[in-house]
Amino acid sequence: MGYVYDFHDARNYDGWLLKRKNRFAADLESRLMLGMLDPAAGESILDIGCGTGASCLPLLEKGLDVTGIDPSPYMLDILSETLGNRVSLYRGVAEDLPFDDNSFNHACLFTSLEFVDNPQKALEEAFRVAKDRVFIGFLNRYAITGIGRRVRGIFTPTIYNRATFFSVWEIKGMVRKLMGPVPVCWRTVCQLPGPWGTWMKQIEGSGLVQRFPFGTFAGMVVTLLPRFRTRPLAIRYHPKKVGHMAAGTAGCSGMAPSNGFETSHRQSDEKR
């Protein structure tokens, strides 16, 4: 199951989003998700580890049919207070999603893969329930701020002590292991710790800058390819028969099977 946010974690996270600096970062992350996922209005999406709804809101504003699932009842309560019945909510874990295959157009894991026990199983489940694309947003192992968070965690207990940081190459390796050579695209944002301003937003929005693998937040989109289950069709073999003897048995007795050509040829020789 991994780490489940308690009441204090849920409130602290919700308060973290209210700070201007953090809102700027969250906006960059949401823009990256929507830009890479490129969903169409009316499509369905499953937000795996939806938390308090920071990733659900931009999806709703895009006109998507959003379903959220999270193991923390405290997170779900805050999300329900904020968004009401605009999101269908479920309590569950990423490694065992209570949905049928291909139930949604898309799925996303928005900074939730870091807190599960089995990341590969969580990805496998996301690929199972989605049929078009899956967005994976995660905290970058090689980001400057990510390193700082881990160092601070040595001296002060934080939520990041319970998180597993990934690199772009680690996530890509898990995707390839599960899905084979499917199309994969990645970008990163929040390259620098600040200060934040209009000019910084322009820099962070640059496609060239987003290709640097050192941003605090990394996003990856996996385009799913249709798979077909096949099974061998048993075709019963019926041997041809010559008279009352199977075609393959004549050779066993040392006799060559006769045919019409040999008979007509023998008759013409006798007339001569």
JSON list of C-alpha atoms in Angstrom, two decimals, residues 21-108:
[
{"chain": "A", "resi": 21, "resn": "LYS", "atom": "CA", "xyz": [5.61, 30.29, -4.61]},
{"chain": "A", "resi": 22, "resn": "ASN", "atom": "CA", "xyz": [4.14, 26.81, -4.39]},
{"chain": "A", "resi": 23, "resn": "ARG", "atom": "CA", "xyz": [1.09, 27.79, -6.43]},
{"chain": "A", "resi": 24, "resn": "PHE", "atom": "CA", "xyz": [3.43, 28.94, -9.19]},
{"chain": "A", "resi": 25, "resn": "ALA", "atom": "CA", "xyz": [5.18, 25.57, -9.18]},
{"chain": "A", "resi": 26, "resn": "ALA", "atom": "CA", "xyz": [1.86, 23.70, -9.09]},
{"chain": "A", "resi": 27, "resn": "ASP", "atom": "CA", "xyz": [0.63, 25.72, -12.06]},
{"chain": "A", "resi": 28, "resn": "LEU", "atom": "CA", "xyz": [3.74, 24.80, -14.06]},
{"chain": "A", "resi": 29, "resn": "GLU", "atom": "CA", "xyz": [3.24, 21.14, -13.20]},
{"chain": "A", "resi": 30, "resn": "SER", "atom": "CA", "xyz": [-0.44, 21.19, -14.21]},
{"chain": "A", "resi": 31, "resn": "ARG", "atom": "CA", "xyz": [0.37, 22.94, -17.49]},
{"chain": "A", "resi": 32, "resn": "LEU", "atom": "CA", "xyz": [2.99, 20.32, -18.23]},
{"chain": "A", "resi": 33, "resn": "MET", "atom": "CA", "xyz": [0.51, 17.51, -17.55]},
{"chain": "A", "resi": 34, "resn": "LEU", "atom": "CA", "xyz": [-2.21, 18.96, -19.77]},
{"chain": "A", "resi": 35, "resn": "GLY", "atom": "CA", "xyz": [0.23, 19.88, -22.53]},
{"chain": "A", "resi": 36, "resn": "MET", "atom": "CA", "xyz": [1.76, 16.42, -22.68]},
{"chain": "A", "resi": 37, "resn": "LEU", "atom": "CA", "xyz": [-1.42, 14.42, -22.14]},
{"chain": "A", "resi": 38, "resn": "ASP", "atom": "CA", "xyz": [-3.41, 16.58, -24.60]},
{"chain": "A", "resi": 39, "resn": "PRO", "atom": "CA", "xyz": [-6.84, 15.20, -23.64]},
{"chain": "A", "resi": 40, "resn": "ALA", "atom": "CA", "xyz": [-10.06, 16.14, -25.44]},
{"chain": "A", "resi": 41, "resn": "ALA", "atom": "CA", "xyz": [-13.06, 17.56, -23.62]},
{"chain": "A", "resi": 42, "resn": "GLY", "atom": "CA", "xyz": [-15.49, 14.85, -22.59]},
{"chain": "A", "resi": 43, "resn": "GLU", "atom": "CA", "xyz": [-12.87, 12.11, -22.30]},
{"chain": "A", "resi": 44, "resn": "SER", "atom": "CA", "xyz": [-12.53, 10.17, -19.06]},
{"chain": "A", "resi": 45, "resn": "ILE", "atom": "CA", "xyz": [-9.46, 10.10, -16.83]},
{"chain": "A", "resi": 46, "resn": "LEU", "atom": "CA", "xyz": [-8.52, 8.34, -13.60]},
{"chain": "A", "resi": 47, "resn": "ASP", "atom": "CA", "xyz": [-6.40, 10.39, -11.17]},
{"chain": "A", "resi": 48, "resn": "ILE", "atom": "CA", "xyz": [-4.49, 7.76, -9.19]},
{"chain": "A", "resi": 49, "resn": "GLY", "atom": "CA", "xyz": [-3.47, 9.21, -5.83]},
{"chain": "A", "resi": 50, "resn": "CYS", "atom": "CA", "xyz": [-5.66, 12.27, -6.34]},
{"chain": "A", "resi": 51, "resn": "GLY", "atom": "CA", "xyz": [-4.90, 13.67, -2.88]},
{"chain": "A", "resi": 52, "resn": "THR", "atom": "CA", "xyz": [-6.71, 16.90, -2.06]},
{"chain": "A", "resi": 53, "resn": "GLY", "atom": "CA", "xyz": [-7.50, 17.60, -5.71]},
{"chain": "A", "resi": 54, "resn": "ALA", "atom": "CA", "xyz": [-4.58, 19.74, -6.90]},
{"chain": "A", "resi": 55, "resn": "SER", "atom": "CA", "xyz": [-4.34, 17.65, -10.06]},
{"chain": "A", "resi": 56, "resn": "CYS", "atom": "CA", "xyz": [-8.11, 17.11, -10.43]},
{"chain": "A", "resi": 57, "resn": "LEU", "atom": "CA", "xyz": [-9.03, 20.78, -10.77]},
{"chain": "A", "resi": 58, "resn": "PRO", "atom": "CA", "xyz": [-7.10, 21.51, -14.00]},
{"chain": "A", "resi": 59, "resn": "LEU", "atom": "CA", "xyz": [-8.51, 18.30, -15.48]},
{"chain": "A", "resi": 60, "resn": "LEU", "atom": "CA", "xyz": [-12.03, 19.43, -14.66]},
{"chain": "A", "resi": 61, "resn": "GLU", "atom": "CA", "xyz": [-11.37, 22.86, -16.14]},
{"chain": "A", "resi": 62, "resn": "LYS", "atom": "CA", "xyz": [-10.29, 21.10, -19.32]},
{"chain": "A", "resi": 63, "resn": "GLY", "atom": "CA", "xyz": [-13.75, 19.50, -19.51]},
{"chain": "A", "resi": 64, "resn": "LEU", "atom": "CA", "xyz": [-12.76, 15.95, -18.60]},
{"chain": "A", "resi": 65, "resn": "ASP", "atom": "CA", "xyz": [-14.82, 13.34, -16.78]},
{"chain": "A", "resi": 66, "resn": "VAL", "atom": "CA", "xyz": [-12.60, 12.88, -13.72]},
{"chain": "A", "resi": 67, "resn": "THR", "atom": "CA", "xyz": [-12.49, 9.93, -11.32]},
{"chain": "A", "resi": 68, "resn": "GLY", "atom": "CA", "xyz": [-10.15, 10.06, -8.32]},
{"chain": "A", "resi": 69, "resn": "ILE", "atom": "CA", "xyz": [-8.79, 7.33, -6.10]},
{"chain": "A", "resi": 70, "resn": "ASP", "atom": "CA", "xyz": [-6.63, 7.69, -2.98]},
{"chain": "A", "resi": 71, "resn": "PRO", "atom": "CA", "xyz": [-5.91, 5.52, 0.09]},
{"chain": "A", "resi": 72, "resn": "SER", "atom": "CA", "xyz": [-6.22, 8.46, 2.52]},
{"chain": "A", "resi": 73, "resn": "PRO", "atom": "CA", "xyz": [-9.76, 9.27, 3.76]},
{"chain": "A", "resi": 74, "resn": "TYR", "atom": "CA", "xyz": [-8.50, 12.63, 5.01]},
{"chain": "A", "resi": 75, "resn": "MET", "atom": "CA", "xyz": [-7.30, 13.61, 1.55]},
{"chain": "A", "resi": 76, "resn": "LEU", "atom": "CA", "xyz": [-10.59, 12.51, 0.02]},
{"chain": "A", "resi": 77, "resn": "ASP", "atom": "CA", "xyz": [-12.57, 14.50, 2.60]},
{"chain": "A", "resi": 78, "resn": "ILE", "atom": "CA", "xyz": [-10.71, 17.71, 1.72]},
{"chain": "A", "resi": 79, "resn": "LEU", "atom": "CA", "xyz": [-11.15, 17.05, -2.00]},
{"chain": "A", "resi": 80, "resn": "SER", "atom": "CA", "xyz": [-14.88, 16.43, -1.49]},
{"chain": "A", "resi": 81, "resn": "GLU", "atom": "CA", "xyz": [-15.23, 19.71, 0.42]},
{"chain": "A", "resi": 82, "resn": "THR", "atom": "CA", "xyz": [-13.46, 21.59, -2.37]},
{"chain": "A", "resi": 83, "resn": "LEU", "atom": "CA", "xyz": [-14.92, 20.05, -5.51]},
{"chain": "A", "resi": 84, "resn": "GLY", "atom": "CA", "xyz": [-18.11, 18.45, -4.24]},
{"chain": "A", "resi": 85, "resn": "ASN", "atom": "CA", "xyz": [-19.60, 15.86, -6.58]},
{"chain": "A", "resi": 86, "resn": "ARG", "atom": "CA", "xyz": [-17.71, 17.09, -9.65]},
{"chain": "A", "resi": 87, "resn": "VAL", "atom": "CA", "xyz": [-15.29, 14.16, -9.17]},
{"chain": "A", "resi": 88, "resn": "SER", "atom": "CA", "xyz": [-16.22, 10.51, -8.63]},
{"chain": "A", "resi": 89, "resn": "LEU", "atom": "CA", "xyz": [-14.17, 9.44, -5.62]},
{"chain": "A", "resi": 90, "resn": "TYR", "atom": "CA", "xyz": [-12.93, 6.01, -4.56]},
{"chain": "A", "resi": 91, "resn": "ARG", "atom": "CA", "xyz": [-10.77, 4.89, -1.69]},
{"chain": "A", "resi": 92, "resn": "GLY", "atom": "CA", "xyz": [-8.13, 2.40, -2.78]},
{"chain": "A", "resi": 93, "resn": "VAL", "atom": "CA", "xyz": [-4.48, 1.80, -3.57]},
{"chain": "A", "resi": 94, "resn": "ALA", "atom": "CA", "xyz": [-2.60, 2.25, -6.82]},
{"chain": "A", "resi": 95, "resn": "GLU", "atom": "CA", "xyz": [-1.40, -1.35, -6.91]},
{"chain": "A", "resi": 96, "resn": "ASP", "atom": "CA", "xyz": [-4.93, -2.78, -6.94]},
{"chain": "A", "resi": 97, "resn": "LEU", "atom": "CA", "xyz": [-7.36, -0.55, -8.83]},
{"chain": "A", "resi": 98, "resn": "PRO", "atom": "CA", "xyz": [-11.05, -1.57, -8.58]},
{"chain": "A", "resi": 99, "resn": "PHE", "atom": "CA", "xyz": [-11.77, -0.96, -12.27]},
{"chain": "A", "resi": 100, "resn": "ASP", "atom": "CA", "xyz": [-12.06, -3.13, -15.37]},
{"chain": "A", "resi": 101, "resn": "ASP", "atom": "CA", "xyz": [-9.54, -3.13, -18.21]},
{"chain": "A", "resi": 102, "resn": "ASN", "atom": "CA", "xyz": [-9.71, -0.07, -20.49]},
{"chain": "A", "resi": 103, "resn": "SER", "atom": "CA", "xyz": [-12.22, 1.69, -18.23]},
{"chain": "A", "resi": 104, "resn": "PHE", "atom": "CA", "xyz": [-10.81, 5.18, -18.93]},
{"chain": "A", "resi": 105, "resn": "ASN", "atom": "CA", "xyz": [-9.37, 7.08, -21.87]},
{"chain": "A", "resi": 106, "resn": "HIS", "atom": "CA", "xyz": [-6.44, 8.21, -19.73]},
{"chain": "A", "resi": 107, "resn": "ALA", "atom": "CA", "xyz": [-4.87, 7.77, -16.32]},
{"chain": "A", "resi": 108, "resn": "CYS", "atom": "CA", "xyz": [-2.44, 9.92, -14.37]}
]
